[in-house]
Amino acid sequence: MPVLEKADALMASDPQGALEMLSAVVNGGKGMTMDRHERAYFLLLRAEAEYMCGMPLVRDTSVADAAEYFRNHGSKGLYGRALMMEGAVWQQMADTLLVPGPDGMDVPWTEGAQELLADTLARAGDRISRGIAIARETGDTEALLIGYELLGRQYNLGKQYGRTLDCVREAESYCGGMADTEGMRNISRMISLNKAEAYASLGLADSAGKVLERIGRPEGLADSIRMYRIRYAMAVNGADWKTAAEDRDAMAALADSAAYMQGLRIVGLMLENEDLKEQAAVRQNRMSAVLAAVAVLVLAAVAVYSVLRVRLRKLRRENAALKE
C-alpha cells in the first residue's frame, strides 16, 4: 500500500502529517482491506506517529501484533521499531500506575498498581533493549535515538537517575548529527525532559530549571503532565509547599482518576493476555514433548516387534528342520 510507505518517509520530518495520512487511511477507506503485512505496518506507523507527536499510546496496544508479525516476516529493522513501540506502550502503562508522592518521588497509586508495576516495567525494558540492539545492528540512527529516549524514561521510572543522565549524554551525542526536522526535535525535547526529571529527582533544582527553560512551552498533554511532575518534584525538594500543591492540583486536573483507572484495567488485561499466551506456549511444548515420547515408544515397539518377528521365523525354520 503506497500510502503507508509515504507516511513512513514523512515520519521524521512531519509526524503530524504522517498521522493525518494514516488517519485518512482508516476514515476514508471504507470497505478497504489490508493483508497481514499492511496491517502490521499500519499499526507500527500509527504508534510511531502518535509517540513522536507526544500523544498517549493507550490505543496502540495492538502494536504487539505488529512486533509478533515482523518477528518472522518483513525486515529486521521493522521488527526492531515495532519492539520499541511495544515497549513504549508498556512504559506508558507503567507511568499510568504512578502518581507523585509527598516527597516528590513517584509512587504506585493503589495496592493493585504496586503489584502490576514491576511486571509492566520489566516487559517495557525487555522490548526497548531488544529494539535498541536491532537498531544498532541495522544502523538505524533515528530508531536508535527513539530507543535512547525510551531507555532514559525507563531509568527514571526505575529511579535510576544516574543511568538516565548517562543515557541522555549518549543520546545527545547522536542528536548533533541528526537532521533538524520536526520529528527529531520532538524526540530531542523528550530526551531533555528525561534529563530535567532526573535532575529534579536528584534534588538538583537549578539544573532541572535550566533544562525546562531551554525546552520552553509544553507541546501536548503528555508534555504538560511531565512538566508539572518535574516542577512538583523541584518544589518539594525546595520545601516550596504552596507551589508543590499548585503543580500537583494542575497535574491532577490533566490526568484525572478515570484515565488512571482505564490505564490500570488495560495493564491488567494486557498482562493477562501475555500470561495466557505463555501458558498456551507451555501447553503446546508439553504436548509436543508427549507426542515425541509417544513417537519414540512406537518406534521402539516397532523395532522390538521386528526383531522378535525375525527371531520367531528363525526358530520356526530350525524346529521344522529338526522334525525332519
mmCIF file of C-alpha atoms in Angstrom:
data_model
loop_
_atom_site.group_PDB
_atom_site.id
_atom_site.type_symbol
_atom_site.label_atom_id
_atom_site.label_comp_id
_atom_site.label_asym_id
_atom_site.label_seq_id
_atom_site.Cartn_x
_atom_site.Cartn_y
_atom_site.Cartn_z
ATOM 1 C CA MET A 1 0.000 0.000 0.000
ATOM 2 C CA PRO A 2 1.866 3.131 -1.238
ATOM 3 C CA VAL A 3 0.269 5.446 1.330
ATOM 4 C CA LEU A 4 1.993 3.544 4.155
ATOM 5 C CA GLU A 5 5.417 3.991 2.548
ATOM 6 C CA LYS A 6 4.660 7.706 2.076
ATOM 7 C CA ALA A 7 3.670 8.069 5.736
ATOM 8 C CA ASP A 8 6.852 6.281 6.814
ATOM 9 C CA ALA A 9 9.002 8.583 4.665
ATOM 10 C CA LEU A 10 7.225 11.613 6.158
ATOM 11 C CA MET A 11 7.541 10.444 9.784
ATOM 12 C CA ALA A 12 10.834 12.111 10.749
ATOM 13 C CA SER A 13 10.167 15.436 9.068
ATOM 14 C CA ASP A 14 6.443 15.806 9.791
ATOM 15 C CA PRO A 15 4.998 13.228 12.226
ATOM 16 C CA GLN A 16 1.701 15.137 12.460
ATOM 17 C CA GLY A 17 1.357 14.984 8.683
ATOM 18 C CA ALA A 18 2.164 11.261 8.771
ATOM 19 C CA LEU A 19 -0.502 10.734 11.449
ATOM 20 C CA GLU A 20 -3.102 12.613 9.390
ATOM 21 C CA MET A 21 -2.217 10.481 6.370
ATOM 22 C CA LEU A 22 -2.666 7.302 8.411
ATOM 23 C CA SER A 23 -5.963 8.567 9.858
ATOM 24 C CA ALA A 24 -7.205 9.178 6.322
ATOM 25 C CA VAL A 25 -6.467 5.533 5.503
ATOM 26 C CA VAL A 26 -8.855 4.461 8.266
ATOM 27 C CA ASN A 27 -11.513 7.169 7.930
ATOM 28 C CA GLY A 28 -11.617 7.250 4.142
ATOM 29 C CA GLY A 29 -11.048 3.593 3.447
ATOM 30 C CA LYS A 30 -14.489 2.100 3.962
ATOM 31 C CA GLY A 31 -14.546 -1.378 2.554
ATOM 32 C CA MET A 32 -10.768 -1.324 2.222
ATOM 33 C CA THR A 33 -8.917 -4.420 3.346
ATOM 34 C CA MET A 34 -5.284 -4.873 4.358
ATOM 35 C CA ASP A 35 -3.245 -8.012 4.198
ATOM 36 C CA ARG A 36 -1.283 -9.094 7.293
ATOM 37 C CA HIS A 37 1.860 -7.215 6.292
ATOM 38 C CA GLU A 38 -0.003 -3.985 5.582
ATOM 39 C CA ARG A 39 -1.937 -4.180 8.843
ATOM 40 C CA ALA A 40 1.243 -4.776 10.864
ATOM 41 C CA TYR A 41 2.977 -1.903 9.049
ATOM 42 C CA PHE A 42 -0.013 0.387 9.678
ATOM 43 C CA LEU A 43 -0.103 -0.444 13.408
ATOM 44 C CA LEU A 44 3.624 0.269 13.715
ATOM 45 C CA LEU A 45 3.436 3.586 11.855
ATOM 46 C CA ARG A 46 0.405 4.797 13.800
ATOM 47 C CA ALA A 47 2.137 4.072 17.109
ATOM 48 C CA GLU A 48 5.336 5.819 15.960
ATOM 49 C CA ALA A 49 3.429 8.877 14.718
ATOM 50 C CA GLU A 50 1.461 9.235 17.950
ATOM 51 C CA TYR A 51 4.612 8.719 20.013
ATOM 52 C CA MET A 52 6.521 11.380 18.046
ATOM 53 C CA CYS A 53 3.574 13.772 18.394
ATOM 54 C CA GLY A 54 3.605 13.311 22.181
ATOM 55 C CA MET A 55 0.239 11.569 22.268
ATOM 56 C CA PRO A 56 -0.804 8.774 24.673
ATOM 57 C CA LEU A 57 -0.335 5.289 23.238
ATOM 58 C CA VAL A 58 -3.183 3.618 25.148
ATOM 59 C CA ARG A 59 -4.998 2.624 21.945
ATOM 60 C CA ASP A 60 -1.792 1.265 20.388
ATOM 61 C CA THR A 61 -1.626 -1.956 22.401
ATOM 62 C CA SER A 62 -2.150 -3.842 19.129
ATOM 63 C CA VAL A 63 1.364 -2.802 18.049
ATOM 64 C CA ALA A 64 2.346 -6.003 19.873
ATOM 65 C CA ASP A 65 0.667 -7.843 16.983
ATOM 66 C CA ALA A 66 2.919 -5.931 14.583
ATOM 67 C CA ALA A 67 6.011 -6.949 16.559
ATOM 68 C CA GLU A 68 4.889 -10.577 16.522
ATOM 69 C CA TYR A 69 4.335 -10.457 12.757
ATOM 70 C CA PHE A 70 7.653 -8.755 11.937
ATOM 71 C CA ARG A 71 9.498 -11.237 14.145
ATOM 72 C CA ASN A 72 9.000 -13.816 11.416
ATOM 73 C CA HIS A 73 8.175 -11.676 8.363
ATOM 74 C CA GLY A 74 9.424 -8.460 6.837
ATOM 75 C CA SER A 75 12.649 -6.637 7.570
ATOM 76 C CA LYS A 76 14.595 -6.888 10.807
ATOM 77 C CA GLY A 77 14.506 -3.095 11.072
ATOM 78 C CA LEU A 78 10.703 -3.066 11.177
ATOM 79 C CA TYR A 79 10.812 -5.715 13.891
ATOM 80 C CA GLY A 80 13.162 -3.572 15.993
ATOM 81 C CA ARG A 81 10.973 -0.497 15.551
ATOM 82 C CA ALA A 82 7.837 -2.455 16.481
ATOM 83 C CA LEU A 83 9.560 -3.829 19.590
ATOM 84 C CA MET A 84 10.402 -0.303 20.742
ATOM 85 C CA MET A 85 6.836 0.909 20.217
ATOM 86 C CA GLU A 86 5.510 -2.107 22.108
ATOM 87 C CA GLY A 87 7.957 -1.182 24.886
ATOM 88 C CA ALA A 88 6.692 2.409 24.775
ATOM 89 C CA VAL A 89 3.108 1.175 25.275
ATOM 90 C CA TRP A 90 4.115 -0.931 28.290
ATOM 91 C CA GLN A 91 6.112 2.029 29.599
ATOM 92 C CA GLN A 92 3.177 4.407 29.387
ATOM 93 C CA MET A 93 1.040 1.835 31.151
ATOM 94 C CA ALA A 94 3.647 1.733 33.930
ATOM 95 C CA ASP A 95 3.617 5.525 34.062
ATOM 96 C CA THR A 96 -0.160 5.408 34.448
ATOM 97 C CA LEU A 97 0.304 3.420 37.652
ATOM 98 C CA LEU A 98 2.369 6.168 39.305
ATOM 99 C CA VAL A 99 1.495 9.463 40.988
ATOM 100 C CA PRO A 100 3.793 11.962 42.728
ATOM 101 C CA GLY A 101 4.305 11.105 46.385
ATOM 102 C CA PRO A 102 4.680 13.513 49.300
ATOM 103 C CA ASP A 103 8.493 13.508 48.962
ATOM 104 C CA GLY A 104 8.386 14.415 45.264
ATOM 105 C CA MET A 105 9.097 10.848 44.154
ATOM 106 C CA ASP A 106 6.603 8.866 42.088
ATOM 107 C CA VAL A 107 4.776 6.083 43.933
ATOM 108 C CA PRO A 108 2.163 3.494 42.855
ATOM 109 C CA TRP A 109 -1.262 4.955 43.459
ATOM 110 C CA THR A 110 -3.003 1.759 44.599
ATOM 111 C CA GLU A 111 -2.020 -1.593 46.051
ATOM 112 C CA GLY A 112 -3.073 -3.171 42.761
ATOM 113 C CA ALA A 113 -0.830 -0.765 40.889
ATOM 114 C CA GLN A 114 2.127 -1.816 43.037
ATOM 115 C CA GLU A 115 1.590 -5.460 42.075
ATOM 116 C CA LEU A 116 1.446 -4.655 38.354
ATOM 117 C CA LEU A 117 4.253 -2.081 38.202
ATOM 118 C CA ALA A 118 7.305 -4.366 38.369
ATOM 119 C CA ASP A 119 5.966 -6.742 35.723
ATOM 120 C CA THR A 120 4.935 -3.893 33.424
ATOM 121 C CA LEU A 121 8.334 -2.187 33.692
ATOM 122 C CA ALA A 122 10.134 -5.477 33.062
ATOM 123 C CA ARG A 123 8.164 -6.063 29.867
ATOM 124 C CA ALA A 124 8.829 -2.496 28.700
ATOM 125 C CA GLY A 125 12.564 -2.795 29.389
ATOM 126 C CA ASP A 126 12.815 -6.115 27.562
ATOM 127 C CA ARG A 127 11.194 -4.768 24.364
ATOM 128 C CA ILE A 128 13.131 -1.494 24.405
ATOM 129 C CA SER A 129 16.507 -3.191 24.958
ATOM 130 C CA ARG A 130 15.915 -5.671 22.129
ATOM 131 C CA GLY A 131 14.765 -2.853 19.833
ATOM 132 C CA ILE A 132 17.900 -0.826 20.578
ATOM 133 C CA ALA A 133 20.114 -3.837 19.838
ATOM 134 C CA ILE A 134 18.457 -4.264 16.427
ATOM 135 C CA ALA A 135 18.717 -0.509 15.663
ATOM 136 C CA ARG A 136 22.457 -0.686 16.377
ATOM 137 C CA GLU A 137 22.799 -3.780 14.198
ATOM 138 C CA THR A 138 20.892 -2.258 11.263
ATOM 139 C CA GLY A 139 22.441 1.217 11.619
ATOM 140 C CA ASP A 140 19.058 2.944 12.002
ATOM 141 C CA THR A 141 20.109 6.122 13.849
ATOM 142 C CA GLU A 142 16.579 7.563 14.051
ATOM 143 C CA ALA A 143 15.257 4.389 15.675
ATOM 144 C CA LEU A 144 18.309 4.325 17.954
ATOM 145 C CA LEU A 145 17.575 7.866 19.122
ATOM 146 C CA ILE A 146 13.993 6.850 19.946
ATOM 147 C CA GLY A 147 15.425 3.881 21.827
ATOM 148 C CA TYR A 148 17.686 6.124 23.908
ATOM 149 C CA GLU A 149 14.726 8.368 24.778
ATOM 150 C CA LEU A 150 12.651 5.393 25.872
ATOM 151 C CA LEU A 151 15.582 3.916 27.803
ATOM 152 C CA GLY A 152 16.147 7.191 29.670
ATOM 153 C CA ARG A 153 12.479 7.303 30.598
ATOM 154 C CA GLN A 154 12.713 3.669 31.695
ATOM 155 C CA TYR A 155 15.597 4.514 34.053
ATOM 156 C CA ASN A 156 13.586 7.401 35.521
ATOM 157 C CA LEU A 157 10.622 5.103 36.166
ATOM 158 C CA GLY A 158 13.017 2.693 37.877
ATOM 159 C CA LYS A 159 14.532 5.560 39.929
ATOM 160 C CA GLN A 160 17.979 5.003 38.337
ATOM 161 C CA TYR A 161 18.576 8.693 37.730
ATOM 162 C CA GLY A 162 22.348 8.476 37.284
ATOM 163 C CA ARG A 163 21.855 5.985 34.469
ATOM 164 C CA THR A 164 19.257 8.324 32.948
ATOM 165 C CA LEU A 165 21.846 11.094 32.718
ATOM 166 C CA ASP A 166 24.397 8.701 31.174
ATOM 167 C CA CYS A 167 21.792 7.662 28.609
ATOM 168 C CA VAL A 168 20.923 11.304 27.870
ATOM 169 C CA ARG A 169 24.580 12.167 27.240
ATOM 170 C CA GLU A 170 24.878 9.286 24.777
ATOM 171 C CA ALA A 171 21.660 10.318 23.045
ATOM 172 C CA GLU A 172 22.765 13.959 22.799
ATOM 173 C CA SER A 173 25.940 12.847 21.026
ATOM 174 C CA TYR A 174 23.676 11.454 18.286
ATOM 175 C CA CYS A 175 21.335 14.467 18.199
ATOM 176 C CA GLY A 176 24.070 16.731 16.863
ATOM 177 C CA GLY A 177 24.400 14.664 13.707
ATOM 178 C CA MET A 178 20.660 14.301 13.044
ATOM 179 C CA ALA A 179 18.668 16.392 10.580
ATOM 180 C CA ASP A 180 16.817 19.338 12.131
ATOM 181 C CA THR A 181 13.300 18.073 11.482
ATOM 182 C CA GLU A 182 10.086 18.325 13.483
ATOM 183 C CA GLY A 183 10.181 14.665 14.415
ATOM 184 C CA MET A 184 13.787 14.770 15.626
ATOM 185 C CA ARG A 185 13.094 17.992 17.547
ATOM 186 C CA ASN A 186 10.201 16.260 19.302
ATOM 187 C CA ILE A 187 12.412 13.325 20.307
ATOM 188 C CA SER A 188 15.160 15.719 21.420
ATOM 189 C CA ARG A 189 12.609 17.537 23.597
ATOM 190 C CA MET A 190 11.537 14.251 25.195
ATOM 191 C CA ILE A 191 15.187 13.402 25.904
ATOM 192 C CA SER A 192 15.586 16.812 27.569
ATOM 193 C CA LEU A 193 12.513 16.120 29.696
ATOM 194 C CA ASN A 194 14.165 12.879 30.826
ATOM 195 C CA LYS A 195 17.201 14.920 31.871
ATOM 196 C CA ALA A 196 15.121 17.512 33.734
ATOM 197 C CA GLU A 197 13.173 14.782 35.532
ATOM 198 C CA ALA A 198 16.392 13.069 36.625
ATOM 199 C CA TYR A 199 17.879 16.341 37.871
ATOM 200 C CA ALA A 200 14.687 17.228 39.774
ATOM 201 C CA SER A 201 14.512 13.783 41.374
ATOM 202 C CA LEU A 202 18.152 14.082 42.469
ATOM 203 C CA GLY A 203 17.392 17.421 44.142
ATOM 204 C CA LEU A 204 19.275 19.464 41.508
ATOM 205 C CA ALA A 205 16.521 22.020 41.054
ATOM 206 C CA ASP A 206 18.699 24.656 39.375
ATOM 207 C CA SER A 207 19.882 22.218 36.727
ATOM 208 C CA ALA A 208 16.348 20.946 36.144
ATOM 209 C CA GLY A 209 15.045 24.520 35.867
ATOM 210 C CA LYS A 210 17.637 25.436 33.224
ATOM 211 C CA VAL A 211 16.674 22.425 31.137
ATOM 212 C CA LEU A 212 12.979 23.340 31.376
ATOM 213 C CA GLU A 213 13.774 26.914 30.287
ATOM 214 C CA ARG A 214 15.512 25.595 27.166
ATOM 215 C CA ILE A 215 12.561 23.310 26.396
ATOM 216 C CA GLY A 216 10.061 26.164 26.591
ATOM 217 C CA ARG A 217 6.321 25.615 26.435
ATOM 218 C CA PRO A 218 4.896 22.073 26.537
ATOM 219 C CA GLU A 219 3.562 20.547 23.349
ATOM 220 C CA GLY A 220 0.573 18.354 24.025
ATOM 221 C CA LEU A 221 -0.958 16.657 27.042
ATOM 222 C CA ALA A 222 1.926 14.275 27.723
ATOM 223 C CA ASP A 223 4.442 17.152 27.809
ATOM 224 C CA SER A 224 2.257 19.188 30.157
ATOM 225 C CA ILE A 225 1.839 16.340 32.645
ATOM 226 C CA ARG A 226 5.571 15.594 32.644
ATOM 227 C CA MET A 227 6.495 19.263 33.165
ATOM 228 C CA TYR A 228 4.105 19.616 36.093
ATOM 229 C CA ARG A 229 5.543 16.426 37.570
ATOM 230 C CA ILE A 230 9.078 17.809 37.278
ATOM 231 C CA ARG A 231 8.120 21.177 38.766
ATOM 232 C CA TYR A 232 6.326 19.394 41.587
ATOM 233 C CA ALA A 233 9.489 17.431 42.441
ATOM 234 C CA MET A 234 11.528 20.648 42.310
ATOM 235 C CA ALA A 235 9.082 22.433 44.625
ATOM 236 C CA VAL A 236 9.006 19.559 47.127
ATOM 237 C CA ASN A 237 12.802 19.320 47.225
ATOM 238 C CA GLY A 238 12.926 23.080 47.775
ATOM 239 C CA ALA A 239 10.272 22.916 50.521
ATOM 240 C CA ASP A 240 8.064 25.249 48.455
ATOM 241 C CA TRP A 241 4.828 23.627 49.560
ATOM 242 C CA LYS A 242 2.493 26.221 48.048
ATOM 243 C CA THR A 243 3.949 25.766 44.560
ATOM 244 C CA ALA A 244 4.049 21.997 45.049
ATOM 245 C CA ALA A 245 0.345 21.940 45.878
ATOM 246 C CA GLU A 246 -0.494 24.106 42.851
ATOM 247 C CA ASP A 247 1.558 21.911 40.486
ATOM 248 C CA ARG A 248 0.044 18.745 41.895
ATOM 249 C CA ASP A 249 -3.503 20.090 41.508
ATOM 250 C CA ALA A 250 -2.772 21.184 37.930
ATOM 251 C CA MET A 251 -1.361 17.776 37.113
ATOM 252 C CA ALA A 252 -4.353 16.014 38.666
ATOM 253 C CA ALA A 253 -6.687 18.147 36.539
ATOM 254 C CA LEU A 254 -4.887 16.977 33.380
ATOM 255 C CA ALA A 255 -4.700 13.310 34.331
ATOM 256 C CA ASP A 256 -7.990 12.565 36.053
ATOM 257 C CA SER A 257 -8.652 9.401 38.009
ATOM 258 C CA ALA A 258 -10.857 7.941 35.272
ATOM 259 C CA ALA A 259 -7.857 7.860 32.918
ATOM 260 C CA TYR A 260 -5.759 6.140 35.544
ATOM 261 C CA MET A 261 -8.486 3.584 36.214
ATOM 262 C CA GLN A 262 -8.723 2.882 32.495
ATOM 263 C CA GLY A 263 -4.948 2.528 32.324
ATOM 264 C CA LEU A 264 -4.944 0.112 35.260
ATOM 265 C CA ARG A 265 -7.614 -2.063 33.654
ATOM 266 C CA ILE A 266 -5.720 -2.101 30.348
ATOM 267 C CA VAL A 267 -2.483 -3.101 32.079
ATOM 268 C CA GLY A 268 -4.252 -5.927 33.856
ATOM 269 C CA LEU A 269 -5.829 -7.180 30.629
ATOM 270 C CA MET A 270 -2.520 -6.940 28.734
ATOM 271 C CA LEU A 271 -0.686 -8.893 31.413
ATOM 272 C CA GLU A 272 -3.461 -11.483 31.489
ATOM 273 C CA ASN A 273 -3.232 -11.786 27.706
ATOM 274 C CA GLU A 274 0.567 -12.236 27.861
ATOM 275 C CA ASP A 275 0.208 -14.855 30.607
ATOM 276 C CA LEU A 276 -2.408 -16.765 28.617
ATOM 277 C CA LYS A 277 -0.112 -16.762 25.580
ATOM 278 C CA GLU A 278 2.764 -18.054 27.699
ATOM 279 C CA GLN A 279 0.552 -20.753 29.239
ATOM 280 C CA ALA A 280 -0.620 -21.795 25.762
ATOM 281 C CA ALA A 281 3.016 -21.991 24.626
ATOM 282 C CA VAL A 282 3.871 -24.150 27.657
ATOM 283 C CA ARG A 283 0.926 -26.456 26.929
ATOM 284 C CA GLN A 284 1.993 -26.677 23.299
ATOM 285 C CA ASN A 285 5.554 -27.535 24.324
ATOM 286 C CA ARG A 286 4.291 -30.176 26.753
ATOM 287 C CA MET A 287 2.038 -31.672 24.085
ATOM 288 C CA SER A 288 4.948 -31.716 21.644
ATOM 289 C CA ALA A 289 7.095 -33.468 24.249
ATOM 290 C CA VAL A 290 4.364 -36.036 24.910
ATOM 291 C CA LEU A 291 3.889 -36.686 21.193
ATOM 292 C CA ALA A 292 7.662 -37.026 20.759
ATOM 293 C CA ALA A 293 7.805 -39.504 23.646
ATOM 294 C CA VAL A 294 4.912 -41.488 22.191
ATOM 295 C CA ALA A 295 6.626 -41.496 18.799
ATOM 296 C CA VAL A 296 9.829 -42.833 20.396
ATOM 297 C CA LEU A 297 7.874 -45.559 22.176
ATOM 298 C CA VAL A 298 6.049 -46.525 18.987
ATOM 299 C CA LEU A 299 9.305 -46.689 17.048
ATOM 300 C CA ALA A 300 10.876 -48.746 19.845
ATOM 301 C CA ALA A 301 7.896 -51.108 19.861
ATOM 302 C CA VAL A 302 8.095 -51.474 16.089
ATOM 303 C CA ALA A 303 11.814 -52.209 16.340
ATOM 304 C CA VAL A 304 11.292 -54.793 19.092
ATOM 305 C CA TYR A 305 8.419 -56.379 17.141
ATOM 306 C CA SER A 306 10.614 -56.605 14.034
ATOM 307 C CA VAL A 307 13.441 -58.268 15.984
ATOM 308 C CA LEU A 308 11.045 -60.720 17.628
ATOM 309 C CA ARG A 309 9.395 -61.498 14.312
ATOM 310 C CA VAL A 310 12.755 -62.301 12.699
ATOM 311 C CA ARG A 311 13.680 -64.411 15.712
ATOM 312 C CA LEU A 312 10.339 -66.231 15.589
ATOM 313 C CA ARG A 313 10.779 -67.104 11.908
ATOM 314 C CA LYS A 314 14.289 -68.392 12.570
ATOM 315 C CA LEU A 315 13.074 -70.614 15.423
ATOM 316 C CA ARG A 316 10.231 -71.990 13.256
ATOM 317 C CA ARG A 317 12.706 -72.858 10.497
ATOM 318 C CA GLU A 318 15.055 -74.519 12.995
ATOM 319 C CA ASN A 319 12.170 -76.508 14.513
ATOM 320 C CA ALA A 320 10.985 -77.614 11.098
ATOM 321 C CA ALA A 321 14.488 -78.785 10.212
ATOM 322 C CA LEU A 322 14.796 -80.779 13.439
ATOM 323 C CA LYS A 323 11.462 -82.537 12.833
ATOM 324 C CA GLU A 324 12.708 -83.791 9.512
#
